[in-house]
Each structure stands twice: as structure tokens, then as C-alpha cells.
Tab-separated table of C-alpha atoms and ligand atoms in Angstrom:
chain	number	residue	atom	x	y	z
A	300	MET	CA	0.000	0.000	0.000
A	301	ARG	CA	0.941	3.630	-0.385
A	302	VAL	CA	0.209	6.816	1.563
A	303	PHE	CA	-0.655	10.033	-0.275
A	304	LYS	CA	-0.562	13.356	1.525
A	305	PHE	CA	-2.286	16.447	0.177
A	306	GLY	CA	-1.575	19.803	1.849
A	307	GLY	CA	-3.772	22.883	2.157
A	308	ALA	CA	-2.831	24.320	-1.256
A	309	SER	CA	-3.935	21.142	-3.033
A	310	VAL	CA	-7.502	21.508	-1.712
A	311	LYS	CA	-7.774	25.289	-1.596
A	312	ASP	CA	-10.752	25.592	-3.975
A	313	ALA	CA	-13.154	23.479	-6.035
A	314	PRO	CA	-10.834	23.125	-9.085
A	315	ALA	CA	-8.023	22.004	-6.739
A	316	VAL	CA	-10.253	19.267	-5.287
A	317	LYS	CA	-11.143	18.173	-8.832
A	318	ASN	CA	-7.452	18.003	-9.659
A	319	LEU	CA	-6.858	15.872	-6.542
A	320	ALA	CA	-9.643	13.563	-7.726
A	321	SER	CA	-7.961	13.117	-11.101
A	322	ILE	CA	-4.648	12.210	-9.410
A	323	VAL	CA	-6.356	9.681	-7.151
A	324	SER	CA	-8.433	8.209	-9.959
A	325	ALA	CA	-5.242	7.535	-11.945
A	326	SER	CA	-3.720	5.623	-9.009
A	327	GLU	CA	-3.776	1.882	-8.506
A	328	GLY	CA	-3.464	-0.337	-5.468
A	329	ASN	CA	-4.302	0.253	-1.819
A	330	LEU	CA	-4.124	3.816	-0.677
A	331	VAL	CA	-4.397	5.891	2.492
A	332	ILE	CA	-4.938	9.569	1.696
A	333	VAL	CA	-3.999	12.078	4.384
A	334	ILE	CA	-5.386	15.580	3.880
A	335	SER	CA	-4.730	18.942	5.578
A	336	ALA	CA	-7.178	21.752	6.164
A	337	MET	CA	-8.234	23.651	3.027
A	338	GLY	CA	-6.077	26.616	1.981
A	339	LYS	CA	-5.329	28.859	4.942
A	340	THR	CA	-8.084	27.433	7.158
A	341	THR	CA	-5.737	26.561	10.025
A	342	ASN	CA	-4.606	30.200	10.254
A	343	ALA	CA	-8.247	31.319	10.184
A	344	LEU	CA	-9.105	28.847	12.958
A	345	GLU	CA	-6.159	30.112	15.010
A	346	GLU	CA	-7.661	33.600	14.789
A	347	LEU	CA	-11.056	32.201	15.764
A	348	ILE	CA	-9.528	30.518	18.812
A	349	ARG	CA	-7.803	33.737	19.902
A	350	LEU	CA	-11.099	35.640	19.708
A	351	TYR	CA	-12.965	32.897	21.516
A	352	PHE	CA	-10.389	32.783	24.276
A	353	LYS	CA	-10.536	36.569	24.679
A	354	ARG	CA	-14.342	36.292	24.831
A	355	ASP	CA	-14.541	38.660	21.894
A	356	GLU	CA	-17.858	38.645	20.034
A	357	LYS	CA	-15.975	39.102	16.746
A	358	LYS	CA	-15.560	35.343	16.944
A	359	TRP	CA	-18.910	35.044	15.133
A	360	GLU	CA	-17.674	37.046	12.167
A	361	GLN	CA	-14.520	34.979	12.013
A	362	PHE	CA	-16.610	31.800	12.119
A	363	SER	CA	-18.716	33.120	9.219
A	364	LEU	CA	-15.577	33.655	7.146
A	365	ILE	CA	-14.493	30.056	7.679
A	366	ARG	CA	-17.991	28.809	6.941
A	367	ASN	CA	-18.450	30.859	3.778
A	368	TYR	CA	-15.101	29.736	2.456
A	369	HIS	CA	-16.032	26.063	2.812
A	370	ASP	CA	-19.581	26.633	1.529
A	371	GLN	CA	-18.166	28.186	-1.588
A	372	ILE	CA	-15.946	25.187	-2.260
A	373	ILE	CA	-18.829	22.788	-1.619
A	374	SER	CA	-21.109	24.665	-3.997
A	375	GLY	CA	-18.465	24.271	-6.716
A	376	LEU	CA	-18.425	20.496	-6.206
A	377	PHE	CA	-21.949	19.350	-5.326
A	378	GLN	CA	-25.580	19.904	-6.310
A	379	ASN	CA	-28.186	21.154	-3.849
A	380	GLY	CA	-29.724	18.347	-1.859
A	381	ASP	CA	-26.532	16.292	-1.731
A	382	SER	CA	-26.023	14.595	1.646
A	383	ILE	CA	-22.679	16.391	2.155
A	384	PHE	CA	-24.581	19.566	3.105
A	385	SER	CA	-26.071	18.029	6.232
A	386	GLU	CA	-22.774	16.344	7.165
A	387	ILE	CA	-20.963	19.665	6.983
A	388	ASP	CA	-23.770	21.379	8.906
A	389	THR	CA	-23.196	18.891	11.714
A	390	LEU	CA	-19.555	19.993	11.910
A	391	TYR	CA	-20.532	23.681	11.818
A	392	TYR	CA	-22.993	23.000	14.581
A	393	LYS	CA	-20.258	21.438	16.721
A	394	ILE	CA	-18.069	24.531	16.265
A	395	GLU	CA	-20.998	26.771	17.120
A	396	GLU	CA	-21.746	24.787	20.235
A	397	ARG	CA	-18.176	25.239	21.403
A	398	LEU	CA	-18.203	28.934	20.605
A	399	ASN	CA	-21.257	29.318	22.819
A	400	ARG	CA	-19.459	27.837	25.811
A	401	LEU	CA	-17.098	29.791	28.035
A	402	PRO	CA	-13.447	28.909	27.406
A	403	SER	CA	-11.513	26.983	30.034
A	404	LEU	CA	-8.321	28.545	31.352
A	405	ASP	CA	-6.112	26.348	29.197
A	406	PHE	CA	-5.498	28.044	25.836
A	407	ASP	CA	-3.551	25.147	24.332
A	408	PHE	CA	-6.308	22.692	25.227
A	409	GLU	CA	-8.969	24.912	23.655
A	410	TYR	CA	-6.742	25.316	20.595
A	411	ASP	CA	-6.749	21.586	19.882
A	412	GLN	CA	-10.505	21.268	20.400
A	413	PHE	CA	-11.096	23.837	17.628
A	414	ILE	CA	-8.155	23.391	15.275
A	415	CYS	CA	-9.245	19.851	14.312
A	416	PHE	CA	-12.259	21.174	12.390
A	417	GLY	CA	-10.084	22.316	9.484
A	418	GLU	CA	-9.055	18.747	8.750
A	419	LEU	CA	-12.467	17.270	9.599
A	420	LEU	CA	-14.163	19.596	7.108
A	421	SER	CA	-11.629	19.078	4.316
A	422	THR	CA	-11.601	15.281	4.564
A	423	LYS	CA	-15.410	15.083	4.677
A	424	ILE	CA	-15.685	17.221	1.551
A	425	VAL	CA	-12.981	15.400	-0.430
A	426	SER	CA	-14.226	11.962	0.595
A	427	ALA	CA	-17.798	12.774	-0.448
A	428	TYR	CA	-16.647	14.295	-3.737
A	429	LEU	CA	-14.579	11.225	-4.637
A	430	ASN	CA	-17.403	8.857	-3.716
A	431	LYS	CA	-19.827	10.875	-5.809
A	432	ASN	CA	-17.480	10.582	-8.767
A	433	GLY	CA	-17.035	6.851	-8.611
A	434	ILE	CA	-13.786	6.805	-6.622
A	435	ARG	CA	-14.982	4.672	-3.757
A	436	ASN	CA	-13.342	5.426	-0.434
A	437	LYS	CA	-13.913	5.249	3.285
A	438	TRP	CA	-13.650	8.317	5.548
A	439	MET	CA	-11.830	7.635	8.792
A	440	ASP	CA	-11.687	9.699	11.950
A	441	ILE	CA	-7.986	9.393	12.737
A	442	ARG	CA	-8.638	10.322	16.369
A	443	PHE	CA	-9.923	6.837	17.088
A	444	CYS	CA	-6.657	5.214	16.162
A	445	LEU	CA	-3.830	7.762	16.350
A	446	LYS	CA	-3.300	8.020	20.095
A	447	THR	CA	-1.148	10.626	21.798
A	448	ASP	CA	-0.304	12.037	25.207
A	449	ASP	CA	-2.021	15.248	26.302
A	450	LYS	CA	0.720	17.710	25.397
A	451	TRP	CA	-1.763	20.019	23.644
A	452	ARG	CA	-0.581	21.562	20.357
A	453	GLU	CA	2.488	19.347	20.262
A	454	ALA	CA	1.278	15.930	21.241
A	455	ASN	CA	3.588	12.902	21.266
A	456	ILE	CA	2.444	9.722	19.553
A	457	ASP	CA	1.762	6.665	21.683
A	458	TRP	CA	3.314	4.245	19.218
A	459	GLU	CA	2.323	1.067	20.989
A	460	LEU	CA	-1.352	1.885	21.233
A	461	SER	CA	-1.504	3.480	17.795
A	462	ASP	CA	0.221	0.546	16.140
A	463	ASP	CA	-2.585	-1.888	16.985
A	464	LEU	CA	-5.423	0.568	16.477
A	465	VAL	CA	-4.196	1.841	13.110
A	466	LYS	CA	-3.689	-1.693	11.802
A	467	GLU	CA	-7.207	-2.604	12.918
A	468	ALA	CA	-8.756	0.507	11.388
A	469	PHE	CA	-7.105	0.497	7.982
A	470	THR	CA	-7.863	-2.982	6.707
A	471	PHE	CA	-7.847	-3.278	2.979
A	472	GLY	CA	-9.961	-5.862	1.267
A	473	GLU	CA	-13.408	-4.416	1.011
A	474	GLU	CA	-11.881	-0.950	0.771
A	475	ARG	CA	-9.073	0.142	-1.523
A	476	ILE	CA	-8.939	3.799	-0.492
A	477	PHE	CA	-9.140	5.426	2.929
A	478	ILE	CA	-9.308	9.167	3.503
A	479	THR	CA	-8.221	10.619	6.812
A	480	GLN	CA	-6.994	13.755	8.577
A	481	GLY	CA	-3.419	14.861	9.000
A	482	PHE	CA	-2.126	16.859	11.955
A	483	ILE	CA	-4.573	15.653	14.627
A	484	GLY	CA	-4.854	12.765	17.059
A	485	ALA	CA	-6.501	12.110	20.400
A	486	THR	CA	-5.695	11.065	23.947
A	487	ILE	CA	-6.810	7.693	25.283
A	488	SER	CA	-9.894	9.455	26.640
A	489	ASP	CA	-10.640	10.772	23.128
A	490	LEU	CA	-9.821	14.440	23.672
A	491	THR	CA	-8.481	15.905	20.448
A	492	THR	CA	-4.776	16.773	20.223
A	493	SER	CA	-2.625	18.233	17.456
A	494	LEU	CA	0.906	17.443	16.369
A	495	GLY	CA	2.324	20.926	15.679
A	496	ARG	CA	1.780	23.206	12.664
A	497	GLU	CA	2.330	21.584	9.278
A	498	GLY	CA	1.985	18.238	11.032
A	499	SER	CA	0.155	16.412	8.238
A	500	ASP	CA	3.413	15.249	6.665
A	501	TYR	CA	4.250	13.653	9.974
A	502	THR	CA	0.858	11.885	10.087
A	503	ALA	CA	1.517	10.477	6.620
A	504	ALA	CA	4.901	9.175	7.785
A	505	ILE	CA	3.422	7.617	10.946
A	506	LEU	CA	0.722	5.792	8.970
A	507	GLY	CA	3.328	4.756	6.404
A	508	ASN	CA	5.477	3.305	9.170
A	509	ILE	CA	2.683	1.429	10.967
A	510	LEU	CA	1.087	0.085	7.779
A	511	ASN	CA	4.469	-0.759	6.200
A	512	ALA	CA	3.828	1.374	3.146
A	513	GLU	CA	5.785	0.823	-0.026
A	514	LYS	CA	6.174	4.596	-0.248
A	515	VAL	CA	4.752	7.851	1.003
A	516	GLU	CA	3.952	10.520	-1.590
A	517	VAL	CA	3.559	14.151	-0.579
A	518	TRP	CA	1.797	16.268	-3.240
A	519	LYS	CA	2.808	19.931	-3.318
A	520	ASP	CA	2.559	23.052	-5.449
A	521	VAL	CA	6.288	22.921	-6.276
A	522	PRO	CA	7.967	20.468	-8.694
A	523	GLY	CA	9.736	18.696	-5.801
A	524	ILE	CA	12.304	19.783	-3.250
A	525	LEU	CA	14.096	22.851	-4.502
A	526	ASN	CA	17.659	23.754	-3.564
A	527	ALA	CA	16.383	27.135	-2.345
A	528	ASP	CA	13.128	28.722	-1.233
A	529	PRO	CA	11.976	30.938	-4.130
A	530	GLN	CA	10.651	33.418	-1.570
A	531	PHE	CA	14.237	34.309	-0.643
A	532	PHE	CA	16.579	33.129	-3.402
A	533	LYS	CA	16.669	33.504	-7.161
A	534	ASN	CA	16.656	30.646	-9.690
A	535	PRO	CA	16.032	27.619	-7.474
A	536	VAL	CA	16.666	24.200	-9.021
A	537	LYS	CA	14.888	20.924	-8.250
A	538	VAL	CA	16.888	18.254	-6.406
A	539	ASP	CA	16.086	14.851	-7.965
A	540	GLU	CA	17.179	12.632	-5.108
A	541	MET	CA	18.224	13.113	-1.565
A	542	SER	CA	19.285	10.967	1.376
A	543	TYR	CA	17.226	10.804	4.578
A	544	ARG	CA	20.145	12.435	6.344
A	545	GLU	CA	20.207	15.363	3.936
A	546	ALA	CA	16.441	15.841	4.321
A	547	VAL	CA	16.718	15.910	8.111
A	548	GLU	CA	19.568	18.426	7.925
A	549	LEU	CA	17.534	20.646	5.617
A	550	THR	CA	14.488	20.739	7.861
A	551	PHE	CA	16.688	21.184	10.928
A	552	PHE	CA	18.277	24.291	9.445
A	553	GLY	CA	14.860	25.747	8.696
A	554	ALA	CA	13.904	24.618	5.177
A	555	LYS	CA	10.133	24.356	5.179
A	556	VAL	CA	9.950	21.523	2.656
A	557	ILE	CA	8.539	18.910	5.000
A	558	HIS	CA	7.766	18.719	8.681
A	559	PRO	CA	11.011	17.952	10.565
A	560	LYS	CA	9.574	14.888	12.303
A	561	THR	CA	8.582	13.214	9.029
A	562	ILE	CA	11.811	11.461	8.156
A	563	LYS	CA	12.456	9.338	11.238
A	564	PRO	CA	9.416	7.012	11.004
A	565	LEU	CA	10.195	6.470	7.314
A	566	LYS	CA	13.913	5.937	7.743
A	567	ASN	CA	13.238	3.359	10.469
A	568	LYS	CA	11.459	1.191	7.927
A	569	ASN	CA	13.368	2.268	4.820
A	570	ILE	CA	10.226	3.692	3.245
A	571	PRO	CA	10.989	6.201	0.484
A	572	LEU	CA	9.336	9.621	0.504
A	573	TYR	CA	8.325	11.133	-2.823
A	574	VAL	CA	7.721	14.870	-3.038
A	575	ARG	CA	5.619	15.471	-6.146
A	576	SER	CA	3.815	18.253	-7.955
A	577	PHE	CA	0.015	18.188	-8.024
A	578	ILE	CA	0.223	20.732	-10.831
A	579	ASP	CA	2.331	18.415	-12.980
A	580	PRO	CA	1.563	14.901	-11.669
A	581	SER	CA	3.435	13.138	-14.446
A	582	SER	CA	6.805	14.661	-13.470
A	583	SER	CA	9.067	12.711	-11.166
A	584	GLY	CA	9.558	15.125	-8.240
A	585	THR	CA	12.142	14.401	-5.565
A	586	ILE	CA	12.839	10.998	-4.033
A	587	ILE	CA	14.113	10.875	-0.463
A	588	GLY	CA	15.099	7.405	0.490
A	589	PRO	CA	17.357	4.495	1.212
A	590	GLY	CA	18.776	4.178	-2.296
A	591	GLN	CA	19.856	7.785	-2.088
A	592	ASP	CA	21.829	7.356	1.131
A	593	ARG	CA	25.303	7.743	-0.304
A	594	GLU	CA	27.827	10.516	-0.397
A	595	TYR	CA	27.221	13.138	-3.003
A	596	ILE	CA	29.638	13.164	-5.882
A	597	ASN	CA	28.743	16.530	-7.231
A	598	PRO	CA	26.059	17.981	-5.005
A	599	LEU	CA	24.119	21.150	-5.691
A	600	PRO	CA	24.536	23.881	-3.117
A	601	VAL	CA	21.381	24.120	-1.001
A	602	TYR	CA	20.362	27.493	0.431
A	603	ILE	CA	18.279	27.763	3.573
A	604	MET	CA	16.950	30.982	5.067
A	605	LYS	CA	15.853	31.261	8.674
A	606	GLU	CA	14.437	34.677	9.409
A	607	LYS	CA	13.691	36.528	12.650
A	608	GLN	CA	16.918	35.732	14.443
A	609	VAL	CA	18.346	37.523	17.437
A	610	LEU	CA	22.021	37.295	18.356
A	611	ILE	CA	22.727	37.330	22.083
A	612	THR	CA	26.322	37.970	23.113
A	613	ILE	CA	27.257	37.036	26.651
A	614	SER	CA	30.495	37.912	28.447
A	615	GLN	CA	31.891	37.954	31.991
A	616	PRO	CA	31.785	41.462	33.469
A	617	ASP	CA	35.356	41.233	34.838
A	618	PHE	CA	37.101	40.231	31.604
A	619	SER	CA	37.482	36.616	32.672
A	620	PHE	CA	37.130	33.764	30.182
A	621	MET	CA	33.901	31.978	29.316
A	622	ASN	CA	34.479	28.549	30.880
A	623	GLU	CA	32.453	25.338	31.029
A	624	LYS	CA	30.878	26.269	34.327
A	625	SER	CA	29.586	29.603	33.109
A	626	MET	CA	28.362	28.036	29.877
A	627	ALA	CA	26.487	25.332	31.779
A	628	TRP	CA	24.723	28.074	33.733
A	629	VAL	CA	23.840	29.917	30.523
A	630	PHE	CA	22.513	26.817	28.743
A	631	ALA	CA	20.346	25.893	31.730
A	632	ILE	CA	18.511	29.191	31.262
A	633	PHE	CA	17.967	28.643	27.537
A	634	SER	CA	16.654	25.185	28.287
A	635	GLU	CA	14.378	26.390	31.062
A	636	LEU	CA	12.884	29.071	28.803
A	637	GLU	CA	12.561	26.478	25.997
A	638	MET	CA	14.606	28.521	23.540
A	639	LYS	CA	16.154	26.538	20.754
A	640	ILE	CA	19.676	27.585	19.863
A	641	ASN	CA	20.333	27.861	16.128
A	642	LEU	CA	23.970	28.930	16.119
A	643	LEU	CA	26.680	29.099	18.711
A	644	GLN	CA	30.127	30.658	18.676
A	645	LEU	CA	32.684	30.880	21.426
A	646	SER	CA	35.629	33.219	21.794
A	647	ALA	CA	37.826	33.755	24.835
A	648	LEU	CA	35.612	36.444	26.258
A	649	ASN	CA	32.268	36.028	24.467
A	650	LEU	CA	29.642	33.414	23.941
A	651	SER	CA	27.419	34.323	20.973
A	652	ILE	CA	24.093	32.571	20.522
A	653	SER	CA	21.450	32.994	17.844
A	654	ILE	CA	17.827	32.009	18.504
A	655	ASP	CA	14.425	32.552	16.889
A	656	VAL	CA	12.865	35.715	18.275
A	657	PRO	CA	10.262	34.317	20.691
A	658	GLU	CA	6.608	35.451	20.451
A	659	HIS	CA	6.905	37.325	23.755
A	660	GLY	CA	10.335	38.866	22.984
A	661	VAL	CA	13.714	38.388	24.656
A	662	ILE	CA	13.335	40.620	27.726
A	663	GLU	CA	12.945	37.766	30.174
A	664	LEU	CA	15.963	35.964	28.720
A	665	ILE	CA	18.132	39.071	28.863
A	666	GLU	CA	17.059	39.783	32.439
A	667	ARG	CA	17.901	36.288	33.552
A	668	LEU	CA	21.294	36.242	31.817
A	669	SER	CA	22.123	39.700	33.161
A	670	GLU	CA	22.042	38.333	36.720
A	671	GLU	CA	25.547	36.954	36.085
A	672	PHE	CA	26.815	38.303	32.765
A	673	GLU	CA	27.097	41.260	30.522
A	674	VAL	CA	24.594	40.809	27.733
A	675	ARG	CA	24.304	42.548	24.365
A	676	TYR	CA	21.992	41.700	21.522
A	677	ASN	CA	21.292	42.422	17.846
A	678	ASP	CA	17.957	41.673	16.283
A	679	ASN	CA	16.518	41.841	12.796
A	680	LEU	CA	18.943	39.191	11.609
A	681	SER	CA	18.586	36.186	9.325
A	682	LEU	CA	20.521	32.952	9.350
A	683	ILE	CA	21.579	31.702	5.923
A	684	THR	CA	22.869	28.157	5.698
A	685	ILE	CA	24.546	26.944	2.518
A	686	ARG	CA	25.029	23.197	2.421
A	687	HIS	CA	27.614	21.941	-0.087
A	688	PHE	CA	28.817	25.498	-0.477
A	689	THR	CA	31.075	26.676	-3.260
A	690	PRO	CA	32.975	29.983	-3.484
A	691	GLU	CA	30.509	31.078	-6.188
A	692	ALA	CA	27.511	30.274	-3.991
A	693	ILE	CA	28.900	32.375	-1.165
A	694	GLU	CA	29.790	35.182	-3.520
A	695	LYS	CA	26.296	35.180	-5.002
A	696	GLU	CA	24.281	35.161	-1.761
A	697	ILE	CA	26.494	36.618	0.928
A	698	SER	CA	28.965	39.130	-0.481
A	699	HIS	CA	26.436	41.961	-0.577
A	700	ARG	CA	25.210	41.428	2.977
A	701	LEU	CA	26.372	42.583	6.391
A	702	VAL	CA	27.640	39.478	8.192
A	703	TYR	CA	27.591	39.279	12.012
A	704	VAL	CA	28.764	35.698	12.516
A	705	GLU	CA	30.239	33.244	10.041
A	706	GLN	CA	30.924	29.529	10.473
A	707	ARG	CA	32.224	26.905	8.084
A	708	THR	CA	32.735	23.190	8.247
A	709	ARG	CA	33.768	21.028	5.343
A	710	ARG	CA	30.307	21.013	3.757
A	711	ILE	CA	28.276	23.687	5.492
A	712	ALA	CA	28.720	27.440	5.648
A	713	ARG	CA	26.449	29.531	7.856
A	714	PHE	CA	26.065	33.266	7.994
A	715	LEU	CA	24.146	35.375	10.427
A	716	VAL	CA	23.345	38.485	8.416
A	717	LYS	CA	21.404	41.713	8.720
A	718	ARG	CA	17.922	41.212	7.333
A	719	GLU	CA	17.372	42.885	3.970
B	1084	LIG	N1	-3.434	22.211	8.585
B	1084	LIG	C1	-2.276	22.179	9.438
B	1084	LIG	C2	-1.447	23.441	9.280
B	1084	LIG	O1	-1.752	24.263	8.445
B	1084	LIG	C3	-1.449	20.955	9.210
B	1084	LIG	C4	-0.785	20.873	7.852
B	1084	LIG	O2	-1.121	21.598	6.942
B	1084	LIG	O3	0.112	20.041	7.703
B	1084	LIG	O4	-0.488	23.608	10.012
B	1085	MG	MG1	-0.380	22.969	5.224
């Protein structure tokens, strides 16, 4: 069997859903199809949740926006009187019911109870549309078999429980195609959880692992994995094949090609991951997999941009050296405040650390560090990583920028630069 994953862009309007149907109808063999929320629905739901939590009556307007958007897609796919209308109304009703209740004090919990509707709506619509057009499939509520702990918004999979339940749920024989939600799961007491933004790739990998898929295919609006994000770099080129290791490195350094957790469950069972274009389904895309796990002979440079960085520079007030003891103290604070370090450089007197600017700013961090050290910081920076760098690549992307920190190993060059 295979797992297909379709992201938000591939179901963003009625023509997109029709295109998905043509891809699925051309497929053969057993299939699990994992689908994200339509278009930017998850962002719209996040706004809805914020309003709800603030007890702001504008929540009703926001709900209408989400509703109208889905209604418009449905009207482009179905005729009046189709049973999908009442199924979708049931979901709307459930959202409404929640909106009428007072929020609990736990924002992250409330978030998961609402955010799931994006995926529930999209999978219901796609499943019904395929069934109506002769592509028989079964809709599955993933929450009954993908079990997690209760770390809201970033739940961890309970592999043991999920393994049995997923195998029981997805039994091929009578059914060739299952359609289910990415990104969400549930606790053992059936409270909805979510796996972190963009988590549908990860769901596809988990199902691929448990069901021993032949391959997992992620359908995107790009021709495959590009060597650079077109938003930041000119003339990106498609990478035809890539090792698991390379893919993990890319996502670790901030490339948003696939969710960072996706590779491990696939690598553990040597399942290849195909990244393919839903705009040009006949093209080959990028293959990430076991056959590709060899050293590059002539690799393309890969450019990765991580924006919104702040560089914190820490030194001892009395001109003494940064030693292991002082560093241990510093790192304990970063760990306590759950701040992920992206780049680290040590000199005799300074420890320089770059992190993502946190939502609530860096004041608390600076205050804590200032208890023992002198602290300076620069913000408005970006971290550019060039894997398999060449002198030309550095010349092209870096020479015109103001560089704050530079690091090179044999294959990777990294530059913390002023944001343009
Ligand atoms: N719909 C979720 C999000 O936008 C999950 C996903 O798209 O993978 O983050
Ligand atoms: Mg998405």
C-alpha cells in the first residue's frame, strides 16, 4: 500500500479538489490519503480561537468567514440536496456549540478542540466528492486510532497503542482507499490533540510506518524539493534525489519543505518519501530514500533561510574567560525558557548565541542572563545556511550582505546576516 498526503494548497478551492480527484483516480493499489485543512483554514481557525479565548464577540464574524469559504468550495463540487450539506452542517454546529461555551483557562487545550475542524471539514468534503465521482473510499476519523499524550498543540504519539489501532482501522480488502486527517490525534480518553503546525506530513509518515507502506507521496505546489526557497533566493533548481540524512539536515536548518519529524518514522522502515507536484503529476519530483543514502559526488549547493533571528552575546563582566561552568549556567537558562539555539560561537571572552525571536520577545531571557553576565543583543537578523557550499555560492548570496557571525565546516557554511 501507499500513503498520499495532500496539503492545504492542493484543496484550496473546487478546481483544486477536482485536480486531486484526477490524481487519485489515476492511481492503482491500496491507498491511504492524508489531507490537511483547506487553503489557509488553520490560520483562520487560530484567529477564531484567539477571539474565543478573549471572549470577543468578533468570533462570530470569524466563524462566518471560515464557513463561507467552505460553503463556496462545496457549492463548486456538489448539487443542492446532496447529503454532504447536512454532514458539513453537523460539523458547523459542533463549532458553534463550542463557541457558545465559556473557554476553560487552558489556551492550548482549547486550541486543539477547535483546530481539528479544518481537517475534519476538508476530509469530509474530499471523501464525499470522490465517492460521488465513482472513486470509492472510506472516511476515517484518525482520532480513534492515532493516540497521543495530552501535550496540547504538540502531542507525542503513543506508538504502541496506535500501532494496533491503526492496523485494525485500515484494513484493505473491502476498501481500496481510505481518507483521513493529518495533523490531529486524540488522547486515550478521546480528547483531540494536534501534532504541531504543518503536522500532516508527519501523520503520513506515521501511517506509512505502521502500515508498512511501499512509499509515502507528498503532493505539493512545487515540482519537488528545490535547492532554495523561491521566496528568498533567485533561480532555485529541483533536487532529484536526496538521502534521509540530507532531508533531516535541511528541515533542521529551517527549510520548510517537509515537517522535521517526518523522516524518522520512514527511515526506520526504509520507506521512500516522494515529493511530487500536483500541478504536474506526471513529473518525477524528488525521491528521499534508502537508495539515495550515499555521499554526493557533485552535489548542488542548497540554500536555507531562517528569518527573525536575534544574536545574544554574553560575556563575563570582569574580563574573565567563558568557561564550562559559566556556559552550563547559561545553557540551563535557555533550556528552562525552551529557547532553541540555532547557532553558537565561542571566543575567549564572548559566547554568541542565535535564537528565533520568541513570540513574547527576549526581555525575560536578557534579564535572567544579566544576573551573572554582561549581555548585548542584535535583532533583525537572518541565518543563511549553505550546504555543499562553493565559493561562487557564497559570492552570489552573501557578499552583498552585512555578516555578524560566520561559520564553516567542510560542507556547510552559515552566515548570520542583517535582514534585507
Ligand atoms: N493544517 C495544518 C497546518 O496548516 C497541518 C498541515 O497543513 O500540515 O499547520
Ligand atoms: Mg499545510
